mmCIF file with all atom_site columns, C-alpha atoms in Angstrom:
data_model
loop_
_atom_site.group_PDB
_atom_site.id
_atom_site.type_symbol
_atom_site.label_atom_id
_atom_site.label_alt_id
_atom_site.label_comp_id
_atom_site.label_asym_id
_atom_site.label_entity_id
_atom_site.label_seq_id
_atom_site.pdbx_PDB_ins_code
_atom_site.Cartn_x
_atom_site.Cartn_y
_atom_site.Cartn_z
_atom_site.occupancy
_atom_site.B_iso_or_equiv
_atom_site.pdbx_formal_charge
_atom_site.auth_seq_id
_atom_site.auth_comp_id
_atom_site.auth_asym_id
_atom_site.auth_atom_id
_atom_site.pdbx_PDB_model_num
ATOM 1   C CA . MET A 1 1   ? -67.857 91.205  -179.812 1.00 0.00 ? 1   MET A CA 1
ATOM 2   C CA . PRO A 1 2   ? -65.559 93.716  -180.606 1.00 0.00 ? 2   PRO A CA 1
ATOM 3   C CA . ASP A 1 3   ? -62.183 92.838  -182.370 1.00 0.00 ? 3   ASP A CA 1
ATOM 4   C CA . TRP A 1 4   ? -59.565 93.724  -179.839 1.00 0.00 ? 4   TRP A CA 1
ATOM 5   C CA . PRO A 1 5   ? -56.021 93.401  -180.459 1.00 0.00 ? 5   PRO A CA 1
ATOM 6   C CA . ASP A 1 6   ? -54.090 90.672  -179.166 1.00 0.00 ? 6   ASP A CA 1
ATOM 7   C CA . LEU A 1 7   ? -53.601 90.457  -175.729 1.00 0.00 ? 7   LEU A CA 1
ATOM 8   C CA . TYR A 1 8   ? -50.818 89.166  -173.869 1.00 0.00 ? 8   TYR A CA 1
ATOM 9   C CA . LEU A 1 9   ? -51.277 89.115  -170.484 1.00 0.00 ? 9   LEU A CA 1
ATOM 10  C CA . THR A 1 10  ? -49.515 88.081  -167.069 1.00 0.00 ? 10  THR A CA 1
ATOM 11  C CA . ARG A 1 11  ? -50.018 87.828  -163.756 1.00 0.00 ? 11  ARG A CA 1
ATOM 12  C CA . HIS A 1 12  ? -47.744 89.626  -161.283 1.00 0.00 ? 12  HIS A CA 1
ATOM 13  C CA . GLY A 1 13  ? -44.915 87.361  -159.283 1.00 0.00 ? 13  GLY A CA 1
ATOM 14  C CA . GLN A 1 14  ? -45.936 85.822  -156.257 1.00 0.00 ? 14  GLN A CA 1
ATOM 15  C CA . THR A 1 15  ? -45.387 88.717  -153.124 1.00 0.00 ? 15  THR A CA 1
ATOM 16  C CA . VAL A 1 16  ? -44.697 88.207  -149.911 1.00 0.00 ? 16  VAL A CA 1
ATOM 17  C CA . TRP A 1 17  ? -48.527 88.450  -149.096 1.00 0.00 ? 17  TRP A CA 1
ATOM 18  C CA . ASN A 1 18  ? -49.358 86.022  -151.570 1.00 0.00 ? 18  ASN A CA 1
ATOM 19  C CA . ALA A 1 19  ? -46.994 83.583  -150.356 1.00 0.00 ? 19  ALA A CA 1
ATOM 20  C CA . GLU A 1 20  ? -48.861 84.526  -146.262 1.00 0.00 ? 20  GLU A CA 1
ATOM 21  C CA . GLY A 1 21  ? -52.432 84.478  -147.866 1.00 0.00 ? 21  GLY A CA 1
ATOM 22  C CA . ARG A 1 22  ? -52.842 87.801  -147.114 1.00 0.00 ? 22  ARG A CA 1
ATOM 23  C CA . MET A 1 23  ? -55.495 89.858  -149.530 1.00 0.00 ? 23  MET A CA 1
ATOM 24  C CA . GLN A 1 24  ? -53.726 92.309  -151.355 1.00 0.00 ? 24  GLN A CA 1
ATOM 25  C CA . GLY A 1 25  ? -56.390 94.444  -153.693 1.00 0.00 ? 25  GLY A CA 1
ATOM 26  C CA . ARG A 1 26  ? -55.397 97.890  -153.785 1.00 0.00 ? 26  ARG A CA 1
ATOM 27  C CA . LEU A 1 27  ? -52.857 97.355  -151.094 1.00 0.00 ? 27  LEU A CA 1
ATOM 28  C CA . ASP A 1 28  ? -49.220 95.966  -151.573 1.00 0.00 ? 28  ASP A CA 1
ATOM 29  C CA . SER A 1 29  ? -46.315 93.689  -151.015 1.00 0.00 ? 29  SER A CA 1
ATOM 30  C CA . PRO A 1 30  ? -42.753 93.159  -152.913 1.00 0.00 ? 30  PRO A CA 1
ATOM 31  C CA . LEU A 1 31  ? -42.039 89.879  -154.607 1.00 0.00 ? 31  LEU A CA 1
ATOM 32  C CA . THR A 1 32  ? -40.130 87.130  -152.679 1.00 0.00 ? 32  THR A CA 1
ATOM 33  C CA . PRO A 1 33  ? -37.589 85.144  -154.513 1.00 0.00 ? 33  PRO A CA 1
ATOM 34  C CA . MET A 1 34  ? -40.038 82.949  -155.979 1.00 0.00 ? 34  MET A CA 1
ATOM 35  C CA . GLY A 1 35  ? -42.155 85.932  -157.755 1.00 0.00 ? 35  GLY A CA 1
ATOM 36  C CA . GLU A 1 36  ? -38.709 87.715  -159.077 1.00 0.00 ? 36  GLU A CA 1
ATOM 37  C CA . ALA A 1 37  ? -38.013 84.220  -160.392 1.00 0.00 ? 37  ALA A CA 1
ATOM 38  C CA . GLN A 1 38  ? -41.673 83.887  -162.062 1.00 0.00 ? 38  GLN A CA 1
ATOM 39  C CA . ALA A 1 39  ? -40.669 87.566  -163.660 1.00 0.00 ? 39  ALA A CA 1
ATOM 40  C CA . ARG A 1 40  ? -37.510 86.385  -164.812 1.00 0.00 ? 40  ARG A CA 1
ATOM 41  C CA . ARG A 1 41  ? -39.512 83.192  -166.740 1.00 0.00 ? 41  ARG A CA 1
ATOM 42  C CA . LEU A 1 42  ? -41.718 85.969  -168.060 1.00 0.00 ? 42  LEU A CA 1
ATOM 43  C CA . ALA A 1 43  ? -38.658 88.316  -169.445 1.00 0.00 ? 43  ALA A CA 1
ATOM 44  C CA . TRP A 1 44  ? -37.813 84.451  -171.097 1.00 0.00 ? 44  TRP A CA 1
ATOM 45  C CA . LEU A 1 45  ? -41.660 84.250  -172.423 1.00 0.00 ? 45  LEU A CA 1
ATOM 46  C CA . VAL A 1 46  ? -41.682 87.385  -173.969 1.00 0.00 ? 46  VAL A CA 1
ATOM 47  C CA . GLN A 1 47  ? -38.231 88.019  -175.161 1.00 0.00 ? 47  GLN A CA 1
ATOM 48  C CA . ASP A 1 48  ? -38.801 87.493  -178.975 1.00 0.00 ? 48  ASP A CA 1
ATOM 49  C CA . LEU A 1 49  ? -42.227 89.547  -178.844 1.00 0.00 ? 49  LEU A CA 1
ATOM 50  C CA . ARG A 1 50  ? -42.450 92.675  -181.255 1.00 0.00 ? 50  ARG A CA 1
ATOM 51  C CA . GLY A 1 51  ? -44.589 95.286  -182.075 1.00 0.00 ? 51  GLY A CA 1
ATOM 52  C CA . VAL A 1 52  ? -46.321 95.367  -179.099 1.00 0.00 ? 52  VAL A CA 1
ATOM 53  C CA . ALA A 1 53  ? -47.020 98.103  -176.068 1.00 0.00 ? 53  ALA A CA 1
ATOM 54  C CA . ARG A 1 54  ? -46.290 97.346  -173.026 1.00 0.00 ? 54  ARG A CA 1
ATOM 55  C CA . TYR A 1 55  ? -48.342 97.750  -169.901 1.00 0.00 ? 55  TYR A CA 1
ATOM 56  C CA . ALA A 1 56  ? -48.469 97.366  -166.146 1.00 0.00 ? 56  ALA A CA 1
ATOM 57  C CA . SER A 1 57  ? -50.571 97.939  -163.386 1.00 0.00 ? 57  SER A CA 1
ATOM 58  C CA . THR A 1 58  ? -49.273 101.133 -161.024 1.00 0.00 ? 58  THR A CA 1
ATOM 59  C CA . ALA A 1 59  ? -48.901 98.424  -158.229 1.00 0.00 ? 59  ALA A CA 1
ATOM 60  C CA . GLY A 1 60  ? -45.691 98.081  -157.152 1.00 0.00 ? 60  GLY A CA 1
ATOM 61  C CA . ARG A 1 61  ? -45.658 94.378  -157.325 1.00 0.00 ? 61  ARG A CA 1
ATOM 62  C CA . ALA A 1 62  ? -46.939 94.335  -161.251 1.00 0.00 ? 62  ALA A CA 1
ATOM 63  C CA . ARG A 1 63  ? -44.285 97.461  -161.737 1.00 0.00 ? 63  ARG A CA 1
ATOM 64  C CA . GLN A 1 64  ? -41.553 95.178  -160.308 1.00 0.00 ? 64  GLN A CA 1
ATOM 65  C CA . THR A 1 65  ? -42.468 92.189  -162.085 1.00 0.00 ? 65  THR A CA 1
ATOM 66  C CA . ALA A 1 66  ? -42.619 94.355  -165.547 1.00 0.00 ? 66  ALA A CA 1
ATOM 67  C CA . ARG A 1 67  ? -39.131 95.971  -164.721 1.00 0.00 ? 67  ARG A CA 1
ATOM 68  C CA . ILE A 1 68  ? -37.683 92.237  -164.591 1.00 0.00 ? 68  ILE A CA 1
ATOM 69  C CA . ALA A 1 69  ? -39.775 90.972  -167.262 1.00 0.00 ? 69  ALA A CA 1
ATOM 70  C CA . PHE A 1 70  ? -39.181 93.973  -169.554 1.00 0.00 ? 70  PHE A CA 1
ATOM 71  C CA . GLY A 1 71  ? -36.032 94.626  -169.028 1.00 0.00 ? 71  GLY A CA 1
ATOM 72  C CA . LYS A 1 72  ? -34.983 97.900  -170.736 1.00 0.00 ? 72  LYS A CA 1
ATOM 73  C CA . GLN A 1 73  ? -37.766 97.985  -173.534 1.00 0.00 ? 73  GLN A CA 1
ATOM 74  C CA . GLY A 1 74  ? -39.964 100.000 -170.614 1.00 0.00 ? 74  GLY A CA 1
ATOM 75  C CA . PHE A 1 75  ? -43.716 99.911  -169.836 1.00 0.00 ? 75  PHE A CA 1
ATOM 76  C CA . ILE A 1 76  ? -46.695 102.041 -169.377 1.00 0.00 ? 76  ILE A CA 1
ATOM 77  C CA . ALA A 1 77  ? -48.203 102.279 -166.158 1.00 0.00 ? 77  ALA A CA 1
ATOM 78  C CA . ASP A 1 78  ? -52.296 102.263 -166.435 1.00 0.00 ? 78  ASP A CA 1
ATOM 79  C CA . GLU A 1 79  ? -54.092 102.584 -162.954 1.00 0.00 ? 79  GLU A CA 1
ATOM 80  C CA . ARG A 1 80  ? -57.037 100.813 -165.121 1.00 0.00 ? 80  ARG A CA 1
ATOM 81  C CA . LEU A 1 81  ? -54.794 97.645  -165.036 1.00 0.00 ? 81  LEU A CA 1
ATOM 82  C CA . HIS A 1 82  ? -54.714 97.681  -161.037 1.00 0.00 ? 82  HIS A CA 1
ATOM 83  C CA . GLU A 1 83  ? -56.354 94.764  -159.227 1.00 0.00 ? 83  GLU A CA 1
ATOM 84  C CA . ILE A 1 84  ? -59.994 94.747  -158.062 1.00 0.00 ? 84  ILE A CA 1
ATOM 85  C CA . ASP A 1 85  ? -60.226 97.346  -154.643 1.00 0.00 ? 85  ASP A CA 1
ATOM 86  C CA . ILE A 1 86  ? -61.097 95.041  -151.957 1.00 0.00 ? 86  ILE A CA 1
ATOM 87  C CA . GLY A 1 87  ? -62.189 97.463  -149.413 1.00 0.00 ? 87  GLY A CA 1
ATOM 88  C CA . ALA A 1 88  ? -62.593 96.060  -145.938 1.00 0.00 ? 88  ALA A CA 1
ATOM 89  C CA . PHE A 1 89  ? -60.790 93.025  -146.842 1.00 0.00 ? 89  PHE A CA 1
ATOM 90  C CA . ALA A 1 90  ? -57.622 94.339  -148.260 1.00 0.00 ? 90  ALA A CA 1
ATOM 91  C CA . GLY A 1 91  ? -54.587 93.529  -145.712 1.00 0.00 ? 91  GLY A CA 1
ATOM 92  C CA . ARG A 1 92  ? -56.987 90.567  -144.097 1.00 0.00 ? 92  ARG A CA 1
ATOM 93  C CA . LEU A 1 93  ? -55.582 86.518  -144.098 1.00 0.00 ? 93  LEU A CA 1
ATOM 94  C CA . SER A 1 94  ? -58.182 84.811  -146.414 1.00 0.00 ? 94  SER A CA 1
ATOM 95  C CA . SER A 1 95  ? -58.765 82.300  -143.499 1.00 0.00 ? 95  SER A CA 1
ATOM 96  C CA . GLU A 1 96  ? -59.705 84.917  -141.104 1.00 0.00 ? 96  GLU A CA 1
ATOM 97  C CA . LEU A 1 97  ? -62.154 86.367  -143.477 1.00 0.00 ? 97  LEU A CA 1
ATOM 98  C CA . ARG A 1 98  ? -63.845 83.156  -144.313 1.00 0.00 ? 98  ARG A CA 1
ATOM 99  C CA . LEU A 1 99  ? -64.517 82.375  -140.519 1.00 0.00 ? 99  LEU A CA 1
ATOM 100 C CA . ASP A 1 100 ? -65.361 85.943  -139.621 1.00 0.00 ? 100 ASP A CA 1
ATOM 101 C CA . HIS A 1 101 ? -67.534 86.427  -143.038 1.00 0.00 ? 101 HIS A CA 1
ATOM 102 C CA . PRO A 1 102 ? -68.836 83.049  -143.864 1.00 0.00 ? 102 PRO A CA 1
ATOM 103 C CA . GLN A 1 103 ? -72.316 84.886  -145.457 1.00 0.00 ? 103 GLN A CA 1
ATOM 104 C CA . ILE A 1 104 ? -69.993 86.337  -147.924 1.00 0.00 ? 104 ILE A CA 1
ATOM 105 C CA . PHE A 1 105 ? -68.208 83.508  -148.365 1.00 0.00 ? 105 PHE A CA 1
ATOM 106 C CA . ALA A 1 106 ? -70.935 81.136  -149.024 1.00 0.00 ? 106 ALA A CA 1
ATOM 107 C CA . CYS A 1 107 ? -71.377 81.664  -152.349 1.00 0.00 ? 107 CYS A CA 1
ATOM 108 C CA . HIS A 1 108 ? -69.761 80.007  -155.459 1.00 0.00 ? 108 HIS A CA 1
ATOM 109 C CA . GLY A 1 109 ? -65.925 79.822  -156.280 1.00 0.00 ? 109 GLY A CA 1
ATOM 110 C CA . LEU A 1 110 ? -65.032 84.051  -156.899 1.00 0.00 ? 110 LEU A CA 1
ATOM 111 C CA . GLY A 1 111 ? -68.816 85.703  -156.231 1.00 0.00 ? 111 GLY A CA 1
ATOM 112 C CA . TRP A 1 112 ? -67.753 86.651  -152.678 1.00 0.00 ? 112 TRP A CA 1
ATOM 113 C CA . TYR A 1 113 ? -65.588 88.989  -154.544 1.00 0.00 ? 113 TYR A CA 1
ATOM 114 C CA . ASP A 1 114 ? -69.226 91.089  -155.699 1.00 0.00 ? 114 ASP A CA 1
ATOM 115 C CA . ARG A 1 115 ? -70.571 90.782  -151.752 1.00 0.00 ? 115 ARG A CA 1
ATOM 116 C CA . VAL A 1 116 ? -67.528 92.480  -150.465 1.00 0.00 ? 116 VAL A CA 1
ATOM 117 C CA . PRO A 1 117 ? -68.119 95.772  -148.497 1.00 0.00 ? 117 PRO A CA 1
ATOM 118 C CA . GLY A 1 118 ? -67.132 98.634  -149.248 1.00 0.00 ? 118 GLY A CA 1
ATOM 119 C CA . GLY A 1 119 ? -65.440 96.706  -152.503 1.00 0.00 ? 119 GLY A CA 1
ATOM 120 C CA . GLU A 1 120 ? -65.292 97.739  -156.511 1.00 0.00 ? 120 GLU A CA 1
ATOM 121 C CA . HIS A 1 121 ? -67.097 94.675  -157.431 1.00 0.00 ? 121 HIS A CA 1
ATOM 122 C CA . PHE A 1 122 ? -67.289 93.184  -160.999 1.00 0.00 ? 122 PHE A CA 1
ATOM 123 C CA . ALA A 1 123 ? -69.016 95.611  -162.774 1.00 0.00 ? 123 ALA A CA 1
ATOM 124 C CA . GLY A 1 124 ? -66.859 98.691  -161.918 1.00 0.00 ? 124 GLY A CA 1
ATOM 125 C CA . LEU A 1 125 ? -63.692 96.220  -162.723 1.00 0.00 ? 125 LEU A CA 1
ATOM 126 C CA . GLU A 1 126 ? -65.293 95.322  -165.968 1.00 0.00 ? 126 GLU A CA 1
ATOM 127 C CA . ALA A 1 127 ? -66.138 99.465  -166.584 1.00 0.00 ? 127 ALA A CA 1
ATOM 128 C CA . ARG A 1 128 ? -62.298 100.115 -165.986 1.00 0.00 ? 128 ARG A CA 1
ATOM 129 C CA . VAL A 1 129 ? -61.002 97.164  -168.168 1.00 0.00 ? 129 VAL A CA 1
ATOM 130 C CA . ARG A 1 130 ? -63.302 97.870  -170.985 1.00 0.00 ? 130 ARG A CA 1
ATOM 131 C CA . SER A 1 131 ? -62.212 101.214 -171.004 1.00 0.00 ? 131 SER A CA 1
ATOM 132 C CA . PHE A 1 132 ? -58.579 100.173 -171.251 1.00 0.00 ? 132 PHE A CA 1
ATOM 133 C CA . LEU A 1 133 ? -59.210 97.908  -174.187 1.00 0.00 ? 133 LEU A CA 1
ATOM 134 C CA . ASN A 1 134 ? -61.253 100.537 -176.111 1.00 0.00 ? 134 ASN A CA 1
ATOM 135 C CA . ASP A 1 135 ? -57.994 102.855 -175.604 1.00 0.00 ? 135 ASP A CA 1
ATOM 136 C CA . LEU A 1 136 ? -55.666 99.927  -177.505 1.00 0.00 ? 136 LEU A CA 1
ATOM 137 C CA . PRO A 1 137 ? -53.844 101.137 -180.811 1.00 0.00 ? 137 PRO A CA 1
ATOM 138 C CA . GLY A 1 138 ? -52.765 97.523  -181.097 1.00 0.00 ? 138 GLY A CA 1
ATOM 139 C CA . PRO A 1 139 ? -51.450 94.345  -179.696 1.00 0.00 ? 139 PRO A CA 1
ATOM 140 C CA . ALA A 1 140 ? -50.507 94.319  -176.115 1.00 0.00 ? 140 ALA A CA 1
ATOM 141 C CA . LEU A 1 141 ? -48.462 93.058  -173.634 1.00 0.00 ? 141 LEU A CA 1
ATOM 142 C CA . ILE A 1 142 ? -49.739 93.459  -169.911 1.00 0.00 ? 142 ILE A CA 1
ATOM 143 C CA . VAL A 1 143 ? -48.997 92.760  -166.219 1.00 0.00 ? 143 VAL A CA 1
ATOM 144 C CA . THR A 1 144 ? -51.577 93.404  -164.132 1.00 0.00 ? 144 THR A CA 1
ATOM 145 C CA . HIS A 1 145 ? -53.429 90.747  -161.432 1.00 0.00 ? 145 HIS A CA 1
ATOM 146 C CA . GLY A 1 146 ? -55.569 87.522  -160.817 1.00 0.00 ? 146 GLY A CA 1
ATOM 147 C CA . ILE A 1 147 ? -58.770 88.981  -161.213 1.00 0.00 ? 147 ILE A CA 1
ATOM 148 C CA . THR A 1 148 ? -57.889 91.974  -163.070 1.00 0.00 ? 148 THR A CA 1
ATOM 149 C CA . LEU A 1 149 ? -56.011 89.367  -166.002 1.00 0.00 ? 149 LEU A CA 1
ATOM 150 C CA . ARG A 1 150 ? -59.485 87.265  -165.864 1.00 0.00 ? 150 ARG A CA 1
ATOM 151 C CA . MET A 1 151 ? -61.745 90.330  -166.470 1.00 0.00 ? 151 MET A CA 1
ATOM 152 C CA . LEU A 1 152 ? -59.612 91.713  -169.106 1.00 0.00 ? 152 LEU A CA 1
ATOM 153 C CA . ARG A 1 153 ? -59.782 87.293  -171.171 1.00 0.00 ? 153 ARG A CA 1
ATOM 154 C CA . ALA A 1 154 ? -63.479 87.436  -170.048 1.00 0.00 ? 154 ALA A CA 1
ATOM 155 C CA . VAL A 1 155 ? -64.509 90.767  -171.871 1.00 0.00 ? 155 VAL A CA 1
ATOM 156 C CA . ALA A 1 156 ? -61.828 90.427  -174.458 1.00 0.00 ? 156 ALA A CA 1
ATOM 157 C CA . MET A 1 157 ? -63.503 86.918  -175.374 1.00 0.00 ? 157 MET A CA 1
ATOM 158 C CA . GLY A 1 158 ? -66.996 87.973  -175.123 1.00 0.00 ? 158 GLY A CA 1
ATOM 159 C CA . LEU A 1 159 ? -67.579 86.131  -171.413 1.00 0.00 ? 159 LEU A CA 1
ATOM 160 C CA . PRO A 1 160 ? -70.117 87.193  -168.653 1.00 0.00 ? 160 PRO A CA 1
ATOM 161 C CA . PRO A 1 161 ? -68.299 87.919  -165.148 1.00 0.00 ? 161 PRO A CA 1
ATOM 162 C CA . ASP A 1 162 ? -69.518 85.114  -163.693 1.00 0.00 ? 162 ASP A CA 1
ATOM 163 C CA . ARG A 1 163 ? -67.334 82.725  -165.970 1.00 0.00 ? 163 ARG A CA 1
ATOM 164 C CA . LEU A 1 164 ? -64.347 84.332  -163.775 1.00 0.00 ? 164 LEU A CA 1
ATOM 165 C CA . ASP A 1 165 ? -64.082 80.813  -161.922 1.00 0.00 ? 165 ASP A CA 1
ATOM 166 C CA . GLU A 1 166 ? -63.103 78.860  -165.015 1.00 0.00 ? 166 GLU A CA 1
ATOM 167 C CA . MET A 1 167 ? -60.693 81.555  -166.294 1.00 0.00 ? 167 MET A CA 1
ATOM 168 C CA . PRO A 1 168 ? -57.512 79.770  -164.438 1.00 0.00 ? 168 PRO A CA 1
ATOM 169 C CA . VAL A 1 169 ? -54.269 82.651  -163.658 1.00 0.00 ? 169 VAL A CA 1
ATOM 170 C CA . PHE A 1 170 ? -50.745 81.029  -163.561 1.00 0.00 ? 170 PHE A CA 1
ATOM 171 C CA . GLN A 1 171 ? -48.175 83.814  -161.934 1.00 0.00 ? 171 GLN A CA 1
ATOM 172 C CA . GLY A 1 172 ? -44.820 83.272  -164.404 1.00 0.00 ? 172 GLY A CA 1
ATOM 173 C CA . ALA A 1 173 ? -47.416 82.085  -167.520 1.00 0.00 ? 173 ALA A CA 1
ATOM 174 C CA . LEU A 1 174 ? -48.193 84.179  -170.687 1.00 0.00 ? 174 LEU A CA 1
ATOM 175 C CA . HIS A 1 175 ? -51.763 84.025  -171.044 1.00 0.00 ? 175 HIS A CA 1
ATOM 176 C CA . LEU A 1 176 ? -52.417 85.100  -174.883 1.00 0.00 ? 176 LEU A CA 1
ATOM 177 C CA . VAL A 1 177 ? -55.684 85.971  -176.309 1.00 0.00 ? 177 VAL A CA 1
ATOM 178 C CA . SER A 1 178 ? -56.342 86.537  -179.727 1.00 0.00 ? 178 SER A CA 1
ATOM 179 C CA . ARG A 1 179 ? -59.596 86.455  -182.205 1.00 0.00 ? 179 ARG A CA 1
ATOM 180 C CA . GLY A 1 180 ? -61.618 85.843  -179.064 1.00 0.00 ? 180 GLY A CA 1
ATOM 181 C CA . ARG A 1 181 ? -59.530 82.913  -178.074 1.00 0.00 ? 181 ARG A CA 1
ATOM 182 C CA . HIS A 1 182 ? -57.478 81.652  -175.031 1.00 0.00 ? 182 HIS A CA 1
ATOM 183 C CA . GLN A 1 183 ? -54.203 79.950  -174.840 1.00 0.00 ? 183 GLN A CA 1
ATOM 184 C CA . VAL A 1 184 ? -51.513 79.461  -172.105 1.00 0.00 ? 184 VAL A CA 1
ATOM 185 C CA . PHE A 1 185 ? -47.738 79.663  -172.205 1.00 0.00 ? 185 PHE A CA 1
ATOM 186 C CA . PHE A 1 186 ? -45.416 78.232  -169.727 1.00 0.00 ? 186 PHE A CA 1
#
């Protein structure tokens, strides 16, 4: 396992589509008032972090969260931190998808991401995440998405993608991966 720098990982705040149960993938929706409050909570959690580069996904919801959480410190938007592409499922309600495509959702947990028609699948996401991690010059504070955050953790901890189900992600929390170990701060 490579000796990755410390990763301070956060998920964007709650969005309108999160609240509706609508799948976003590569599409976007703005933060809700709760999502803005979660971003302010992140600002409090990261206020004392020094010597870390700041990054965010290019998605509007991640950039909106980063602007609130990082304040005047700025950040680099990186396409490799975007959420997994879920193809034709993007913009659809999760509840409808489960009714319309029971065979795709018959697998355990998050495995359906690897079965989405026209989706990126875990192999594509893992390649993007590895590319990003390989380019990091040092510790990084990152605003990203639920599945991408899990994959960043899995790669940095030397775990296979079939372990993503075991990795909870919390909006408004800070996930630290250091020396192959994970901690979460609320």
